[in-house]
Coordinates of C-alpha atoms in Angstrom, one line a residue:
M1 CA -0.2 -23.9 -19.5
L2 CA -0.9 -20.6 -21.1
S3 CA -3.9 -20.0 -18.8
L4 CA -1.7 -20.8 -15.8
I5 CA 0.8 -18.2 -16.8
Q6 CA -1.9 -15.7 -17.3
V7 CA -3.4 -16.4 -13.9
L8 CA 0.1 -16.2 -12.2
T9 CA 0.7 -12.9 -14.0
S10 CA -2.6 -11.6 -12.8
G11 CA -1.9 -12.8 -9.2
I12 CA 1.6 -11.2 -9.2
A13 CA 0.1 -7.9 -10.4
I14 CA -2.6 -7.7 -7.8
G15 CA -0.1 -9.0 -5.2
C16 CA 2.2 -6.0 -6.1
V17 CA -0.7 -3.7 -5.2
Y18 CA -1.2 -5.6 -1.9
G19 CA 2.5 -5.3 -1.3
L20 CA 2.6 -1.5 -1.9
V21 CA -0.3 -0.9 0.5
A22 CA 1.4 -3.2 3.0
L23 CA 4.6 -1.2 2.6
S24 CA 2.7 1.9 3.6
F25 CA 1.4 0.1 6.7
V26 CA 4.9 -1.1 7.7
L27 CA 6.6 2.2 6.9
I28 CA 4.3 4.1 9.2
Y29 CA 4.3 1.4 11.9
K30 CA 8.1 1.2 12.0
A31 CA 8.6 4.9 12.4
T32 CA 5.6 5.8 14.7
E33 CA 4.4 2.4 16.1
T34 CA 0.9 3.3 14.9
V35 CA -1.3 1.1 12.7
S36 CA -3.0 3.4 10.2
F37 CA -6.5 2.5 9.3
M38 CA -6.8 5.3 6.6
Q39 CA -4.5 3.8 4.0
G40 CA -7.5 2.5 2.0
E41 CA -9.1 5.9 1.9
L42 CA -5.7 7.5 0.9
L43 CA -5.5 5.0 -1.9
M44 CA -8.9 5.9 -3.1
V45 CA -8.4 9.7 -2.8
G46 CA -5.1 9.4 -4.8
A47 CA -6.8 7.6 -7.7
F48 CA -9.7 10.1 -7.8
A49 CA -7.3 13.0 -7.6
A50 CA -5.5 11.7 -10.7
V51 CA -8.7 11.2 -12.6
A52 CA -10.0 14.6 -11.7
L53 CA -6.8 16.3 -13.0
N54 CA -6.8 14.1 -16.1
T55 CA -10.5 14.1 -17.2
G56 CA -11.6 17.3 -15.4
A57 CA -8.7 19.6 -15.9
G58 CA -7.4 18.0 -19.1
W59 CA -3.9 17.4 -17.8
P60 CA -1.8 14.6 -19.3
L61 CA -2.2 11.3 -17.4
W62 CA 1.4 11.1 -16.4
L63 CA 1.4 14.7 -15.0
A64 CA -1.9 14.1 -13.2
A65 CA -0.5 11.0 -11.6
V66 CA 2.7 12.7 -10.4
V67 CA 0.8 15.7 -9.0
A68 CA -1.8 13.4 -7.3
V69 CA 1.0 11.4 -5.6
A70 CA 2.8 14.6 -4.5
G71 CA -0.5 16.0 -3.2
L72 CA -1.2 12.9 -1.2
A73 CA 2.3 13.1 0.3
L74 CA 1.6 16.6 1.3
L75 CA -1.8 15.6 2.8
G76 CA -0.1 12.9 4.8
A77 CA 2.4 15.4 6.2
V78 CA -0.4 17.9 7.1
L79 CA -2.5 15.2 8.8
E80 CA 0.5 14.2 10.9
R81 CA 1.5 17.7 11.8
F82 CA -1.9 19.0 12.8
A83 CA -3.7 15.8 14.1
L84 CA -1.7 12.6 14.5
R85 CA 1.3 14.3 16.3
R86 CA -1.1 15.1 19.2
A87 CA -1.5 11.4 19.8
I88 CA 2.2 11.0 20.7
G89 CA 2.4 9.9 24.3
Q90 CA -1.2 8.8 24.4
P91 CA -2.4 5.2 24.5
H92 CA -2.0 3.5 21.1
L93 CA -5.8 3.3 20.7
V94 CA -6.0 7.1 20.4
A95 CA -3.8 7.1 17.3
V96 CA -5.6 4.2 15.8
L97 CA -9.0 5.8 16.3
L98 CA -7.7 9.1 14.9
T99 CA -6.6 7.4 11.7
F100 CA -9.9 5.6 11.4
G101 CA -11.8 8.9 11.9
L102 CA -9.6 10.8 9.4
G103 CA -10.2 8.0 6.9
M104 CA -14.0 8.3 7.3
M105 CA -13.6 12.1 6.8
L106 CA -11.7 11.6 3.6
R107 CA -14.3 9.1 2.3
G108 CA -17.1 11.5 3.2
G109 CA -15.3 14.3 1.4
V110 CA -15.1 12.2 -1.8
T111 CA -18.6 10.9 -1.5
S112 CA -19.9 14.5 -1.4
V113 CA -18.7 15.0 -5.0
P114 CA -21.6 13.7 -7.2
A115 CA -19.3 12.7 -10.1
A116 CA -17.2 10.6 -7.8
S117 CA -20.1 8.9 -5.9
H118 CA -22.2 7.9 -9.0
D119 CA -19.6 7.0 -11.7
I120 CA -16.9 4.4 -12.2
Y121 CA -13.8 5.5 -14.1
R122 CA -11.2 3.5 -16.1
L123 CA -7.8 4.5 -17.4
P124 CA -7.4 4.5 -21.2
F125 CA -4.9 1.6 -21.5
A126 CA -6.9 -0.7 -19.2
D127 CA -8.1 -2.9 -22.1
S128 CA -4.8 -3.2 -23.9
V129 CA -3.3 -6.6 -24.4
L130 CA 0.4 -7.5 -24.8
Q131 CA 0.7 -10.4 -27.3
I132 CA 3.8 -12.7 -26.9
G133 CA 3.4 -15.5 -29.4
A134 CA 0.3 -17.5 -28.3
L135 CA 0.4 -15.8 -24.9
A136 CA -1.8 -12.8 -24.3
L137 CA -1.1 -10.8 -21.2
S138 CA -3.0 -7.7 -19.9
L139 CA -0.8 -4.6 -20.5
S140 CA -2.0 -3.2 -17.2
H141 CA -0.8 -6.2 -15.3
V142 CA 2.7 -6.0 -16.9
L143 CA 2.8 -2.3 -16.1
V144 CA 1.9 -2.8 -12.5
I145 CA 4.7 -5.4 -12.1
V146 CA 7.3 -3.3 -13.8
A147 CA 6.3 -0.1 -11.8
T148 CA 6.4 -2.0 -8.5
V149 CA 9.9 -3.4 -9.3
V150 CA 11.1 0.1 -10.2
L151 CA 9.5 1.7 -7.1
A152 CA 11.0 -1.0 -4.8
G153 CA 14.5 -0.3 -6.3
V154 CA 14.0 3.5 -5.7
L155 CA 12.9 2.9 -2.1
A156 CA 15.9 0.6 -1.5
I157 CA 18.3 3.3 -2.8
F158 CA 16.5 5.9 -0.7
F159 CA 16.8 3.9 2.6
R160 CA 20.4 2.8 1.9
Y161 CA 22.1 5.8 0.5
T162 CA 20.2 9.0 1.3
R163 CA 20.6 11.1 4.5
A164 CA 16.8 11.2 5.0
G165 CA 16.5 7.5 4.4
L166 CA 19.2 6.6 6.9
A167 CA 17.7 9.0 9.5
L168 CA 14.3 7.4 9.0
R169 CA 15.8 3.9 9.5
A170 CA 17.6 5.0 12.7
C171 CA 14.4 6.5 14.0
S172 CA 12.5 3.3 13.3
E173 CA 15.1 1.2 15.1
N174 CA 15.2 3.3 18.3
A175 CA 13.8 6.8 18.3
R176 CA 15.4 7.8 21.7
V177 CA 18.9 6.8 20.6
A178 CA 18.3 8.5 17.2
A179 CA 17.3 11.7 18.9
L180 CA 20.5 11.6 21.1
M181 CA 22.5 11.2 17.8
G182 CA 20.9 14.4 16.4
V183 CA 18.2 12.9 14.2
P184 CA 15.1 15.2 14.1
V185 CA 12.6 12.5 15.2
A186 CA 9.5 14.7 14.8
S187 CA 10.5 15.5 11.2
M188 CA 11.1 11.8 10.5
H189 CA 7.5 11.0 11.8
T190 CA 6.2 13.6 9.3
L191 CA 8.3 12.1 6.5
A192 CA 7.0 8.6 7.4
W193 CA 3.3 9.6 7.1
A194 CA 4.0 11.5 3.9
L195 CA 5.8 8.5 2.3
G196 CA 3.0 6.2 3.6
A197 CA 0.3 8.4 2.0
A198 CA 2.3 8.6 -1.3
L199 CA 2.7 4.9 -1.4
A200 CA -1.0 4.4 -0.9
A201 CA -1.7 6.8 -3.8
V202 CA 0.7 5.0 -6.0
A203 CA -1.1 1.7 -5.2
G204 CA -4.4 3.3 -6.1
L205 CA -3.1 4.4 -9.4
L206 CA -1.7 0.9 -10.2
L207 CA -5.0 -0.7 -9.0
A208 CA -7.0 1.7 -11.2
P209 CA -6.5 -0.1 -14.6
I210 CA -7.3 -3.5 -12.9
T211 CA -10.5 -2.8 -10.9
F212 CA -11.6 0.7 -12.1
I213 CA -11.7 3.8 -9.9
H214 CA -14.7 3.8 -7.5
L215 CA -15.5 4.7 -3.9
N216 CA -15.0 1.1 -2.5
M217 CA -11.6 0.5 -4.1
G218 CA -10.0 1.3 -0.8
L219 CA -11.3 -1.9 0.7
I220 CA -8.3 -3.6 -0.8
A221 CA -6.4 -2.4 2.3
L222 CA -8.3 -5.0 4.2
K223 CA -6.5 -7.7 2.1
A224 CA -3.2 -5.8 2.1
F225 CA -3.1 -5.7 5.9
P226 CA -2.6 -9.5 6.2
A227 CA 0.4 -9.1 3.9
A228 CA 1.9 -6.6 6.3
V229 CA 1.2 -8.9 9.2
L230 CA 2.8 -11.8 7.3
G231 CA 6.0 -9.7 7.1
G232 CA 5.8 -9.1 10.9
L233 CA 4.8 -5.4 10.5
T234 CA 8.5 -4.5 10.7
S235 CA 10.0 -5.7 7.5
L236 CA 9.6 -3.6 4.3
P237 CA 10.8 -6.4 2.0
G238 CA 8.7 -8.9 4.0
A239 CA 5.6 -6.8 3.4
L240 CA 6.2 -6.7 -0.4
V241 CA 6.9 -10.4 -0.6
G242 CA 3.9 -11.1 1.6
G243 CA 1.7 -9.1 -0.8
V244 CA 2.9 -10.9 -3.9
F245 CA 2.4 -14.3 -2.1
L246 CA -1.2 -13.4 -1.1
G247 CA -2.0 -12.2 -4.6
V248 CA -0.6 -15.4 -6.3
A249 CA -2.4 -17.6 -3.7
E250 CA -5.6 -15.8 -4.2
S251 CA -5.4 -16.1 -8.0
L252 CA -4.6 -19.8 -7.9
A253 CA -7.5 -20.3 -5.4
G254 CA -9.8 -18.6 -7.9
L255 CA -8.6 -21.0 -10.6
V256 CA -9.1 -24.3 -8.7
L257 CA -11.7 -23.5 -6.0
P258 CA -15.3 -22.5 -6.2
E259 CA -16.1 -18.8 -7.0
G260 CA -16.0 -16.6 -3.9
V261 CA -13.7 -18.9 -1.9
K262 CA -10.6 -17.0 -3.1
D263 CA -11.6 -13.9 -1.1
V264 CA -11.2 -16.0 2.1
V265 CA -7.7 -17.2 1.2
P266 CA -5.8 -14.1 2.5
Y267 CA -7.4 -14.4 5.9
V268 CA -6.9 -18.2 6.1
L269 CA -3.2 -17.6 5.3
L270 CA -3.1 -14.8 7.9
M271 CA -4.5 -17.1 10.6
L272 CA -2.0 -19.9 9.7
A273 CA 0.9 -17.4 9.7
L274 CA -0.1 -16.0 13.1
L275 CA -0.2 -19.5 14.5
L276 CA 3.1 -20.7 13.0
F277 CA 5.0 -17.4 13.0
P278 CA 3.5 -15.0 15.7
D279 CA 6.2 -12.4 15.0
G280 CA 5.8 -12.6 11.2
M281 CA 7.3 -15.0 8.6
A282 CA 10.4 -12.8 8.1
A283 CA 11.2 -13.0 11.8
G284 CA 10.6 -16.8 11.7
W285 CA 12.9 -17.3 8.8
R286 CA 15.6 -15.2 10.6
R287 CA 15.4 -17.4 13.7
R288 CA 15.6 -20.6 11.7
R289 CA 18.8 -19.3 10.0

C-alpha cells in the first residue's frame, strides 16, 4: 500500500509538470490559434537560466527562479512582437514552422555553451525526503504538487478577476468581437505568448529536481502535448487534468507493466481519446451533460 501511494504521488507530480506545459500549449492556441512547437525548448532554457544565475552568478535560488521566469516571459513577448506576429493572416503552417525554427535556434544557443552541453545539474533539495510515519515521500514531488495547486489558483484569479485576464478570455472566444468592444487584440496576443513562455519556464523549474537539468529535458513537451489534446486544446482546466491523468497512468503502467512500456501509455491514451472524443474529453463531457 505504501509503495502504491508513493507511485501515485510520483505520478501526480510528473503529471503536474505535463499539465503546466499543456496549459502553455492551450493558452497560446486559444488566443492565437497557433500550436507552438517551441514550448519544450522554452522549458529547457528557463531551467538553464535559473541554474546559471544560481550557480554562475551566485544568486539565491528563489531569486534566480523568479528572474528566469520573468526573463522567459519577456523572451516570449519579444519573439511574438518581432517574428510570430508576421505570421498573422498567413496559412497556419507558417506559424507552426516559425515556432519549430525558433525552438531549434534556442536549443542551438544553449548547446553552444560548453557548460550546458556537457554537464547535468541538479537542484540542492532534489534528494530530500519527507517522512510521514512509515511513508517516505520525495520532497521535490510534494513541492511540485503544492506549487502547481498555487499556480492554478493564481491563474484562475487572473482570468476571472483582472482586466487583462478578462480581455485575454474575450480575445480567445472571438477576436473580432473583442476588437469591436475595444480590446487591444495585438497586445493580448503578446500577453498570451509571454504567459505561455513563463508557464513553460515554471514547468522546467518544477521538473528540474525530478529529472535533472539537461539539454533533452524539453522532450517532455512531446508527452505534455497529448495532455493538451485530451483537454481539446481549448480548455485550461482540461489541460491540467489531462496532464495529471497521463502522469498517474504512466506511473501505474510503470508499476505493473514491463520496463519501457510506460513511455507508450500517453500516446495510446491519446489515440483512444481522439477516437472516442474527437473534440477532447472536456467537450465530450459537456455534451453528455
